[in-house]
Coordinates of C-alpha atoms in Angstrom, one line a residue:
M8 CA 88.1 71.1 78.3
A9 CA 85.7 68.4 79.5
S10 CA 83.2 69.4 82.2
P11 CA 84.7 68.9 85.6
T12 CA 83.4 66.0 87.7
R13 CA 81.1 67.4 90.4
Q14 CA 80.7 65.9 93.8
A15 CA 78.3 67.5 96.2
G16 CA 79.6 71.0 95.9
S17 CA 83.3 70.0 95.7
L18 CA 85.6 69.3 92.8
K19 CA 87.5 66.0 92.6
S20 CA 90.3 67.6 90.6
R21 CA 90.7 70.7 92.8
P22 CA 94.1 70.8 94.4
V23 CA 94.5 72.1 97.9
L24 CA 95.2 75.8 98.1
R25 CA 97.1 76.7 101.3
P26 CA 97.9 80.2 102.6
S27 CA 101.6 81.0 103.0
R28 CA 103.1 80.0 106.4
N29 CA 103.7 83.5 107.4
A30 CA 102.0 86.4 105.7
A31 CA 104.5 88.8 107.2
E32 CA 107.3 87.0 105.3
Q33 CA 105.6 87.3 101.9
D34 CA 107.5 89.1 99.1
L35 CA 110.6 89.7 101.2
L36 CA 112.7 89.4 98.1
P37 CA 110.8 91.2 95.3
N38 CA 112.3 92.2 92.0
P39 CA 115.7 94.0 92.0
P40 CA 115.6 97.4 93.7
R41 CA 114.3 100.2 91.4
Q42 CA 117.2 102.5 92.2
T43 CA 119.6 100.5 90.1
E44 CA 119.3 99.0 86.7
V45 CA 120.9 95.5 87.2
V46 CA 121.3 92.6 84.8
R47 CA 121.2 89.7 87.2
Q48 CA 124.0 87.2 86.8
P49 CA 124.9 84.7 89.4
G50 CA 128.2 85.3 91.1
L51 CA 130.2 88.3 92.2
R52 CA 130.2 91.8 90.6
P53 CA 133.4 92.7 89.0
A54 CA 135.7 94.9 91.1
G55 CA 135.6 98.6 90.5
V56 CA 132.0 98.8 89.4
R57 CA 129.8 100.5 92.0
L58 CA 126.0 100.8 92.1
A59 CA 125.4 103.0 95.1
P60 CA 122.1 102.0 96.7
A61 CA 119.6 104.8 96.9
T62 CA 118.7 104.1 100.5
I63 CA 121.5 104.5 103.0
L64 CA 122.0 104.9 106.7
V65 CA 123.5 108.3 106.9
E66 CA 123.5 108.9 110.6
L67 CA 123.3 106.9 113.8
R68 CA 122.9 108.7 117.2
V69 CA 123.2 106.8 120.5
R70 CA 122.6 108.4 123.9
N71 CA 123.1 106.8 127.3
Y72 CA 123.5 103.3 126.0
A73 CA 126.1 101.1 127.8
L74 CA 129.4 103.1 127.6
I75 CA 128.1 105.6 125.1
Q76 CA 127.0 108.9 126.6
D77 CA 126.2 110.8 123.4
L78 CA 127.6 109.7 120.1
T79 CA 126.7 110.6 116.5
L80 CA 128.1 108.6 113.7
Q81 CA 127.7 109.7 110.1
F82 CA 128.1 106.8 107.6
K83 CA 129.0 107.0 104.0
P84 CA 127.6 105.1 100.9
G85 CA 129.6 102.0 100.0
F86 CA 131.9 100.2 102.5
N87 CA 132.1 101.5 106.0
V88 CA 134.5 99.9 108.5
L89 CA 134.7 100.2 112.3
T90 CA 137.9 99.3 114.0
G91 CA 139.4 99.8 117.4
E92 CA 141.0 97.9 120.3
T93 CA 139.2 95.1 121.9
G94 CA 136.7 96.4 124.5
A95 CA 136.5 99.8 123.0
G96 CA 132.8 99.4 122.3
K97 CA 132.5 98.5 118.6
S98 CA 129.9 95.8 119.2
I99 CA 128.0 98.2 121.5
L100 CA 127.1 100.2 118.4
V101 CA 125.7 97.0 116.7
G102 CA 123.8 96.3 119.9
A103 CA 122.4 99.8 119.9
L104 CA 121.4 99.5 116.2
S105 CA 119.8 96.1 116.9
L106 CA 117.8 97.7 119.7
L107 CA 116.6 100.4 117.4
L108 CA 115.5 97.8 114.8
G109 CA 113.2 96.0 117.3
G110 CA 115.5 94.1 119.7
K111 CA 114.5 93.3 123.2
P112 CA 115.6 96.1 125.6
D113 CA 117.9 95.2 128.5
P114 CA 117.6 97.7 131.4
D115 CA 121.2 96.9 132.3
M116 CA 122.4 98.4 129.0
I117 CA 121.1 101.9 130.0
R118 CA 124.1 103.9 131.0
S119 CA 124.7 104.2 134.7
G120 CA 123.1 107.3 136.1
A121 CA 120.6 107.7 133.3
D122 CA 116.9 106.9 133.3
S123 CA 116.6 106.0 129.7
A124 CA 118.5 105.3 126.5
T125 CA 117.7 106.7 123.0
I126 CA 118.9 105.4 119.7
E127 CA 118.1 107.3 116.5
A128 CA 118.9 106.5 112.9
R129 CA 118.4 108.6 109.7
F130 CA 118.0 107.0 106.3
T131 CA 118.0 108.9 103.0
N132 CA 115.7 108.0 100.1
P133 CA 113.9 105.1 101.8
G134 CA 112.0 104.1 98.6
C135 CA 112.4 100.4 99.4
I136 CA 109.8 100.8 102.2
A137 CA 107.4 103.2 100.5
A138 CA 104.5 100.7 100.6
D139 CA 105.2 100.0 104.3
C140 CA 105.3 103.6 105.2
E141 CA 102.1 104.3 103.4
R142 CA 100.4 101.3 105.2
L143 CA 101.7 102.5 108.6
G144 CA 100.7 106.1 108.0
I145 CA 104.2 107.5 108.0
D146 CA 105.1 110.6 105.9
R147 CA 108.5 109.5 104.8
G148 CA 109.5 112.2 102.3
N149 CA 113.1 112.0 101.2
E150 CA 114.3 110.9 104.6
L151 CA 113.2 108.5 107.3
T152 CA 114.2 109.0 110.9
L153 CA 113.7 106.1 113.3
R154 CA 113.9 106.8 117.1
R155 CA 113.5 104.5 120.0
R156 CA 113.6 105.4 123.6
V157 CA 113.7 102.7 126.3
E158 CA 113.4 103.2 130.1
R159 CA 114.7 101.1 133.0
D160 CA 111.2 99.9 133.8
G161 CA 110.9 98.4 130.3
R162 CA 108.6 101.0 128.9
G163 CA 109.5 103.1 125.9
T164 CA 108.5 104.9 122.8
I165 CA 109.1 104.3 119.0
H166 CA 108.8 107.0 116.4
A167 CA 109.2 107.1 112.6
N168 CA 109.4 110.7 111.3
D169 CA 107.7 111.8 114.6
S170 CA 104.8 109.4 114.0
S171 CA 104.2 106.9 116.8
L172 CA 105.0 103.3 115.8
T173 CA 104.3 99.9 117.3
L174 CA 107.1 97.4 117.8
A175 CA 105.5 95.2 115.1
G176 CA 105.4 98.2 112.7
L177 CA 109.0 98.9 113.5
G178 CA 109.9 95.3 112.6
Q179 CA 108.1 95.6 109.3
L180 CA 110.2 98.6 108.3
C181 CA 113.5 97.4 109.6
D182 CA 113.4 94.0 108.0
R183 CA 113.5 95.8 104.6
L184 CA 116.0 98.4 105.7
V185 CA 118.9 96.7 107.6
D186 CA 120.2 93.2 107.7
I187 CA 122.5 92.6 110.7
H188 CA 124.8 89.5 110.5
G189 CA 126.0 88.3 113.8
Q190 CA 122.7 89.0 115.6
H191 CA 120.3 86.2 114.7
Q192 CA 117.1 88.2 115.2
H193 CA 117.9 90.3 112.1
Q194 CA 119.1 87.7 109.7
L195 CA 116.4 87.4 107.1
L196 CA 118.2 84.6 105.3
L197 CA 117.8 82.3 108.3
R198 CA 114.1 82.1 107.6
P199 CA 113.0 79.2 105.4
Q200 CA 110.4 81.3 103.6
V201 CA 113.2 83.6 102.5
H202 CA 115.2 80.7 101.3
L203 CA 112.5 80.0 98.7
E204 CA 112.5 83.7 97.7
T205 CA 116.3 83.7 97.6
L206 CA 116.4 80.7 95.3
D207 CA 113.8 82.3 93.0
A208 CA 115.7 85.5 92.9
Y209 CA 118.9 83.6 91.9
A210 CA 116.9 81.7 89.3
G211 CA 115.4 84.9 87.9
I212 CA 111.9 83.8 88.5
S213 CA 110.8 86.2 91.2
A214 CA 108.4 88.0 88.8
E215 CA 107.1 84.7 87.6
R216 CA 106.4 83.7 91.2
E217 CA 104.6 86.9 91.8
R218 CA 102.5 86.2 88.7
F219 CA 101.8 82.8 90.2
A220 CA 100.8 84.4 93.5
A221 CA 98.4 86.7 91.6
D222 CA 96.9 83.8 89.8
F223 CA 96.7 81.9 93.1
A224 CA 94.8 84.8 94.6
D225 CA 92.5 84.9 91.7
C226 CA 91.8 81.2 92.0
R227 CA 91.2 81.6 95.7
R228 CA 88.7 84.3 94.9
V229 CA 86.9 82.0 92.4
D230 CA 86.9 79.2 95.0
E231 CA 85.6 81.5 97.7
E232 CA 82.8 82.8 95.4
L233 CA 82.0 79.2 94.4
D234 CA 81.9 78.1 98.0
R235 CA 79.7 81.2 98.8
L236 CA 77.3 80.4 96.0
Q237 CA 77.1 76.8 96.9
H238 CA 76.5 77.6 100.5
E239 CA 73.9 80.2 99.4
L240 CA 72.3 77.6 97.0
S241 CA 72.2 75.0 99.8
E242 CA 70.6 77.5 102.1
R243 CA 68.2 78.5 99.4
H244 CA 67.4 74.8 98.7
Q245 CA 66.7 74.2 102.4
R246 CA 64.6 77.3 102.6
R247 CA 62.7 76.2 99.5
E248 CA 62.1 72.8 101.0
L249 CA 60.8 74.3 104.2
T250 CA 58.6 76.8 102.4
E251 CA 57.2 74.2 100.1
F252 CA 56.4 71.9 103.1
Q253 CA 54.7 74.8 104.9
Y254 CA 52.7 75.8 101.9
R255 CA 51.6 72.3 101.2
E256 CA 50.6 71.9 104.8
L257 CA 48.4 74.9 104.7
R258 CA 47.1 74.2 101.3
D259 CA 46.1 70.7 102.2
A260 CA 44.4 72.0 105.4
S261 CA 42.1 74.1 103.1
I262 CA 40.9 76.3 105.9
L263 CA 38.0 78.4 104.6
P264 CA 36.9 81.8 105.9
G265 CA 34.4 81.5 108.7
E266 CA 34.9 77.7 108.9
V267 CA 36.3 77.7 112.4
E268 CA 33.4 79.7 113.9
A269 CA 30.9 77.4 112.2
L270 CA 32.7 74.3 113.4
R271 CA 32.8 75.6 117.0
A272 CA 29.1 76.4 116.9
E273 CA 28.4 73.0 115.6
Q274 CA 30.6 71.4 118.2
T275 CA 28.6 73.2 120.9
L276 CA 25.4 71.9 119.5
L277 CA 26.7 68.4 119.2
Q278 CA 27.9 68.4 122.8
T279 CA 24.1 69.0 123.9
S280 CA 22.6 66.6 121.4
E281 CA 21.9 63.8 123.8
R282 CA 20.2 66.1 126.4
R283 CA 18.1 67.8 123.7
F284 CA 17.1 64.4 122.3
A285 CA 15.8 63.3 125.7
L286 CA 13.9 66.5 126.3
I287 CA 12.2 66.2 122.9
R288 CA 11.2 62.6 123.6
R289 CA 9.7 63.7 126.9
L290 CA 7.7 66.5 125.2
E291 CA 6.5 64.1 122.5
E292 CA 5.4 61.7 125.2
L293 CA 3.6 64.4 127.1
L294 CA 1.9 65.9 124.1
Y295 CA 0.9 62.8 122.2
E296 CA 2.3 59.4 123.0
Q297 CA 1.2 58.7 126.6
E298 CA -2.2 57.4 127.3
S299 CA -3.0 60.5 129.2
S300 CA -1.2 62.8 126.8
I301 CA -2.0 66.5 126.7
L302 CA -3.4 66.4 123.2
G303 CA -5.4 63.4 124.0
S304 CA -6.8 65.0 127.1
L305 CA -7.5 68.2 125.3
A306 CA -9.4 66.3 122.7
A307 CA -11.5 64.6 125.4
V308 CA -12.0 68.1 127.1
E309 CA -13.1 69.5 123.8
K310 CA -15.6 66.6 123.2
T311 CA -17.0 66.8 126.6
L312 CA -17.4 70.6 126.5
A313 CA -19.2 70.2 123.2
E314 CA -21.7 68.0 124.8
L315 CA -22.1 70.4 127.6
T316 CA -22.7 73.4 125.4
E317 CA -25.4 71.6 123.6
L318 CA -27.1 71.4 127.0
D319 CA -26.1 74.9 128.0
N320 CA -24.8 77.4 125.5
S321 CA -23.3 79.7 128.1
L322 CA -19.9 77.9 127.9
A323 CA -19.7 77.9 124.1
S324 CA -16.9 80.5 124.1
H325 CA -14.7 78.3 126.2
R326 CA -15.2 75.5 123.7
T327 CA -13.4 77.7 121.1
S328 CA -10.5 78.4 123.5
V329 CA -10.0 74.7 124.1
A330 CA -10.0 74.1 120.3
D331 CA -7.4 76.8 119.8
S332 CA -5.2 75.5 122.6
R333 CA -5.3 72.0 121.1
A334 CA -4.4 73.4 117.7
L335 CA -1.4 75.3 119.2
L336 CA -0.2 72.2 121.0
D337 CA -0.6 70.2 117.9
D338 CA 1.6 72.7 116.0
L339 CA 4.2 72.4 118.8
W340 CA 4.1 68.6 118.5
R341 CA 4.6 68.7 114.8
A342 CA 7.5 71.2 115.2
L343 CA 9.1 68.8 117.8
V344 CA 8.7 65.9 115.4
R345 CA 10.5 67.9 112.7
Y346 CA 13.2 69.0 115.2
H347 CA 13.6 65.4 116.3
D348 CA 14.0 64.2 112.8
A349 CA 16.6 66.9 112.1
L350 CA 18.6 66.2 115.3
D351 CA 21.8 64.4 114.3
F352 CA 23.7 62.9 117.2
S353 CA 26.6 61.2 115.3
P354 CA 29.8 60.3 117.4
E355 CA 31.7 60.1 114.0
R356 CA 30.8 63.7 113.3
V357 CA 31.9 64.8 116.8
E358 CA 35.3 63.1 116.2
E359 CA 35.5 64.7 112.8
I360 CA 34.9 68.2 114.1
N361 CA 37.3 67.7 117.0
A362 CA 40.0 66.5 114.7
R363 CA 39.5 69.5 112.4
L364 CA 39.6 72.0 115.2
F365 CA 42.7 70.3 116.6
L366 CA 44.4 70.7 113.2
V367 CA 43.5 74.4 113.1
E368 CA 44.7 75.0 116.6
K369 CA 48.0 73.2 115.9
L370 CA 48.6 75.4 112.8
E371 CA 47.8 78.5 114.8
R372 CA 50.4 77.6 117.4
K373 CA 53.0 76.6 114.7
Y374 CA 52.7 79.7 112.6
R375 CA 51.8 82.0 115.4
V376 CA 48.8 83.5 113.6
P377 CA 45.1 83.2 114.3
A378 CA 43.0 80.8 112.2
A379 CA 41.5 83.6 110.2
E380 CA 45.0 84.6 108.9
L381 CA 46.1 81.1 107.8
P382 CA 44.6 81.4 104.3
D383 CA 46.6 84.6 103.8
L384 CA 49.7 83.0 105.1
A385 CA 49.3 80.1 102.6
A386 CA 49.1 82.7 99.7
K387 CA 52.2 84.4 101.0
L388 CA 54.2 81.2 101.2
Q389 CA 53.1 80.3 97.6
A390 CA 54.5 83.7 96.4
E391 CA 57.7 83.1 98.3
L392 CA 58.0 79.6 96.9
N393 CA 57.8 81.0 93.3
S394 CA 60.7 83.5 94.2
L395 CA 62.9 80.6 95.4
E396 CA 63.5 79.1 92.0
L397 CA 67.0 77.4 92.0
D398 CA 69.3 78.5 89.2
E399 CA 72.6 76.5 89.3
T400 CA 74.0 78.0 86.0
R401 CA 76.5 80.4 87.8
V402 CA 77.6 77.6 90.1
D403 CA 78.3 75.3 87.2
E404 CA 80.2 78.1 85.4
L405 CA 82.3 78.7 88.5
K406 CA 83.0 75.0 88.9
Q407 CA 84.3 74.8 85.4
E408 CA 86.4 77.9 85.9
S409 CA 87.8 76.6 89.2
V410 CA 88.9 73.3 87.6
R411 CA 90.5 75.2 84.8
R412 CA 92.4 77.6 87.1
H413 CA 93.5 74.8 89.4
E414 CA 94.8 72.8 86.5
E415 CA 96.7 75.9 85.2
L416 CA 98.1 76.5 88.7
V417 CA 99.4 72.9 89.0
Q418 CA 101.1 73.3 85.6
H419 CA 102.5 76.7 86.5
A420 CA 103.7 75.4 89.9
A421 CA 105.4 72.4 88.2
A422 CA 107.2 74.9 85.8
L423 CA 108.4 76.9 88.8
S424 CA 109.6 73.7 90.5
R425 CA 111.6 72.6 87.4
K426 CA 113.3 76.0 87.3
R427 CA 114.1 75.9 91.0
Q428 CA 115.6 72.4 90.6
Q429 CA 117.7 73.7 87.7
A430 CA 118.9 76.8 89.7
R431 CA 119.5 74.8 92.9
L432 CA 122.6 73.0 91.6
K433 CA 124.1 76.2 90.2
L434 CA 123.5 78.1 93.5
E435 CA 125.1 75.3 95.5
K436 CA 128.1 75.3 93.2
A437 CA 128.5 79.1 93.4
L438 CA 128.2 79.0 97.1
T439 CA 130.8 76.2 97.4
E440 CA 133.3 78.4 95.5
E441 CA 132.5 81.3 97.8
F442 CA 132.9 79.2 100.9
A443 CA 136.3 78.0 99.7
A444 CA 137.5 81.5 99.2
M445 CA 136.4 82.5 102.7
G446 CA 138.1 79.6 104.6
L447 CA 135.1 77.3 104.6
E448 CA 136.7 74.7 102.3
S449 CA 134.9 71.8 103.9
A450 CA 131.6 73.5 104.2
R451 CA 128.6 72.2 102.2
L452 CA 125.3 74.0 101.6
E453 CA 122.4 72.1 100.1
V454 CA 119.3 73.7 98.8
N455 CA 116.6 71.3 100.0
I456 CA 113.4 71.5 97.9
A457 CA 110.4 69.6 99.1
S458 CA 107.3 69.4 96.9
A459 CA 103.8 69.2 98.3
G460 CA 102.3 68.0 95.0
N461 CA 98.9 69.5 94.5
S462 CA 98.9 71.2 97.8
L463 CA 99.7 74.8 96.7
T464 CA 100.7 78.0 98.4
P465 CA 101.1 81.5 96.9
S466 CA 104.7 80.4 96.1
G467 CA 103.9 77.2 94.3
A468 CA 104.2 73.6 95.4
D469 CA 107.6 73.8 96.9
S470 CA 109.1 74.5 100.3
V471 CA 112.8 75.4 100.3
E472 CA 115.3 75.3 103.2
F473 CA 119.1 75.8 103.2
L474 CA 120.9 72.9 104.9
F475 CA 124.5 73.4 106.0
S476 CA 127.4 71.4 107.2
A477 CA 130.7 73.1 108.2
N478 CA 132.9 70.0 108.5
P479 CA 133.4 66.7 106.7
G480 CA 131.3 63.9 108.2
E481 CA 128.9 66.2 109.9
P482 CA 125.3 65.9 108.8
L483 CA 123.6 68.7 106.9
R484 CA 121.4 70.8 109.3
P485 CA 119.0 73.7 108.8
L486 CA 120.9 76.9 108.3
R487 CA 119.0 78.5 111.2
K488 CA 120.6 76.1 113.6
V489 CA 124.2 77.1 112.8
A490 CA 125.6 78.5 116.0
S491 CA 128.9 80.2 115.2
G492 CA 128.5 83.9 114.7
G493 CA 131.6 84.4 112.6
E494 CA 130.9 81.3 110.5
L495 CA 127.4 82.3 110.0
S496 CA 128.4 85.8 109.0
R497 CA 130.7 84.3 106.3
I498 CA 127.9 82.1 105.1
M499 CA 125.7 85.1 104.8
L500 CA 128.4 87.1 103.0
A501 CA 128.7 84.3 100.5
L502 CA 124.9 84.3 99.9
K503 CA 124.9 88.1 99.7
G504 CA 127.7 88.0 97.2
V505 CA 126.0 85.5 95.0
L506 CA 122.7 87.4 95.2
A507 CA 124.2 90.9 95.2
G508 CA 122.0 92.1 92.3
V509 CA 118.7 90.8 93.6
D510 CA 118.8 91.4 97.4
P511 CA 116.7 94.5 98.1
V512 CA 117.8 95.1 101.7
P513 CA 120.0 98.2 101.2
V514 CA 122.0 98.3 104.5
L515 CA 124.1 95.3 105.6
V516 CA 125.9 95.1 108.9
F517 CA 128.5 92.5 109.5
D518 CA 129.7 91.7 113.0
E519 CA 132.1 88.9 114.0
I520 CA 132.8 88.1 110.3
D521 CA 136.6 87.9 110.9
V522 CA 136.4 85.4 113.8
G523 CA 138.9 82.6 113.1
I524 CA 140.2 83.8 109.8
G525 CA 143.3 85.6 108.5
G526 CA 145.8 85.8 105.7
R527 CA 144.4 84.9 102.3
V528 CA 140.9 84.2 103.6
A529 CA 140.7 87.6 105.3
E530 CA 141.9 89.2 102.0
N531 CA 139.1 87.4 100.1
V532 CA 136.5 88.3 102.6
G533 CA 137.6 92.0 102.3
R534 CA 137.3 91.9 98.6
R535 CA 133.9 90.4 98.7
L536 CA 132.7 93.0 101.2
A537 CA 134.0 95.7 98.9
R538 CA 132.3 94.2 95.9
L539 CA 129.1 93.8 97.9
S540 CA 129.2 97.5 98.7
S541 CA 128.7 98.2 95.0
T542 CA 125.0 97.3 95.4
H543 CA 124.5 97.8 99.2
Q544 CA 125.7 100.0 102.0
V545 CA 128.0 97.8 104.0
I546 CA 129.0 98.4 107.6
C547 CA 131.6 96.0 109.0
I548 CA 133.2 95.7 112.4
T549 CA 136.6 94.1 112.0
H550 CA 140.0 93.5 113.7
L551 CA 141.7 92.6 110.4
P552 CA 143.6 95.1 108.3
Q553 CA 143.0 92.9 105.2
I554 CA 139.3 93.8 105.5
A555 CA 139.6 97.4 106.7
K556 CA 141.9 98.4 103.8
H557 CA 139.0 98.0 101.4
A558 CA 136.7 100.5 103.1
D559 CA 135.3 103.7 101.6
A560 CA 135.0 105.2 105.0
H561 CA 137.1 104.1 108.0
F562 CA 136.0 104.8 111.6
V563 CA 137.9 104.1 114.8
V564 CA 136.2 103.4 118.1
T565 CA 138.0 104.4 121.3
K566 CA 137.3 104.3 125.0
Q567 CA 138.3 107.1 127.4
T568 CA 137.9 107.7 131.1
R569 CA 137.2 111.2 132.3
A570 CA 136.3 112.3 135.8
G571 CA 135.9 108.7 136.8
R572 CA 133.5 107.9 134.0
T573 CA 134.3 105.7 131.0
S574 CA 132.7 106.4 127.6
T575 CA 133.1 105.3 124.1
S576 CA 133.7 107.7 121.2
I577 CA 134.1 107.3 117.5
R578 CA 135.7 109.3 114.7
E579 CA 136.2 109.0 111.0
L580 CA 139.8 108.7 109.8
N581 CA 141.5 110.8 107.1
P582 CA 143.9 109.1 104.7
E583 CA 147.0 109.5 106.9
Q584 CA 145.1 108.4 110.0
R585 CA 144.0 105.3 108.1
V586 CA 147.6 104.5 107.5
N587 CA 148.4 104.8 111.2
E588 CA 145.3 102.7 112.2
L589 CA 146.2 99.9 109.7
A590 CA 149.8 100.0 111.0
R591 CA 148.5 99.6 114.5
M592 CA 146.2 96.7 113.4
T593 CA 149.2 95.1 111.7
S594 CA 152.0 95.7 114.2
G595 CA 150.3 96.4 117.5
A596 CA 150.7 99.3 119.8
R597 CA 154.3 100.1 118.6
I598 CA 154.0 101.5 115.2
T599 CA 157.2 101.3 113.1
D600 CA 158.2 102.8 109.8
S601 CA 158.0 99.4 108.2
G602 CA 154.5 99.0 109.6
L603 CA 153.5 102.4 108.1
A604 CA 155.0 101.4 104.8
H605 CA 153.2 98.1 104.8
A606 CA 149.9 99.9 105.7
R607 CA 150.4 102.2 102.7
E608 CA 151.1 99.3 100.5
M609 CA 147.9 97.6 101.7
L610 CA 145.9 100.7 100.8
N611 CA 147.6 100.9 97.4
T612 CA 146.6 97.3 96.6
A613 CA 143.0 98.0 97.6
R614 CA 142.4 101.4 96.1
P615 CA 143.8 103.4 93.1
R616 CA 146.0 106.4 94.1
S617 CA 145.2 110.0 93.6
S618 CA 147.6 112.5 92.1
D619 CA 149.2 113.2 95.5
G620 CA 149.8 109.6 96.3
D621 CA 147.2 109.3 99.1
A622 CA 144.8 106.4 99.2
T623 CA 141.4 107.5 98.0
P624 CA 138.1 105.8 98.3
T625 CA 136.4 104.4 95.2
D626 CA 134.0 106.8 93.6
N627 CA 130.5 106.2 95.0
R628 CA 128.7 107.9 92.2
R629 CA 126.0 105.7 90.7
T630 CA 127.0 103.7 87.6
R631 CA 124.4 101.9 85.5
R632 CA 125.1 98.5 84.0

């Protein structure tokens, strides 16, 4: 590969690497769950084949919540159905579960007369959240118990296996444990980031996307190291330039040991040169140059005294003294002449010394060291300069590696995009067929894929969002803006059915899924819920016998009034009680023999018979495909 074009520390060919929009939503749809060996095929799983998920919600306990005083519900693997008359409190259970999973507490939902409400759920084999538990410091073992207590003043506590937990931590766990349809806050498939992961799961490229994400992270690390080294090299270059300038400044100054002291002494002498010159001139004049100079006068004294001693020898000794004095003064005069000749009163030299001392003082202030230490500082800077040699070899290597990795990422992202485009049409077709079976004949769902070109994220170059239209002539809108709870639940059921083998959330709760449907559509919805329960634990609240008849476990919710207090209770039905409940759901409060016969027939068409003729639930034992 040709060397990359370099441009002031950047790469012309480097695409933009962007972090994912929401780190908390990364990897929400990883590879198929480990507890089942699934060969992923788009579409529904054949009836009668059950893959019981390893993680199930086995028990839900609710205390002092709305009409519930103290209720414990033990769910089964597979398909669990809750029925009961309108107003009995079926949706209260979903509300309690939503609160446990991180919903906003409402003080008005605390049972009258109680100070707090407590919701507790126990899950078995929570392997799907092993990494989350480890990260949050939760000792999960073979079971996970979540407990949330809310008080009227808004305060409360959250525990996971007796370990305190934050609301954010609770959300991280529950997003991977339970998906509630009918309560928007728990519908993962309403999130655009999950749409991309859903499409990848359907296309069978989740593992490939994860490899891309790993390569993306490696490329980011190379870029970060390159940026770090370039920044370090830039700082090193700036440091070298500064050190080199400082060294040259001190080197060019050439300050010698003892030079400053000598200059200052010379400066002091030069400052008195004019006065000293005048005094010497005066001494020269007094000693020799004036008409009545001292030396001239002494010579006259000596001559006159010589004449006197010739006349009187008594003063001869004084003649010698005068001669000695004249000799001494003559020596002084000669010394003054030499001193005068040596005296240099040069204004240029004064300026030169002043400039030199000014430079020294400036360097002392700049480097904050005395003049005597400036030569040592120059030597130190020279040594530092030698250690700041610039080696761009590693930077050049990283630039080439960065270009190579970015080119590979762009190619890999393009391959992912092609596979997503290919899977998009198949997914849309499969969902259209599912919609028709569930009474949404006119509904359209379009998988919108927008490419950002070379602007990459850990998922590639694409952003994916599901667009939906329920009726002919209506524009496609983002799925998250679909308002109808029942309609939305059926859309989610269609998606869950198509993606049954790759959706890792083990517990699915459907509320309001039967709103506005009946007859053949209700029968189809029931079958799809039953088939979905082969890979997930399904909990469904329904008013329709066509759905309830497919259940592995059937619970009825009732409301009683005792001692002036109303409360909700729940119980699991045995086979005969199921017949009566289906008859009530079909015929109303007055149950007839024909209604009971019809109920038994419904169960017979939904489940195989045992030897005694009773309807029995499908075997939940794990079957490998």
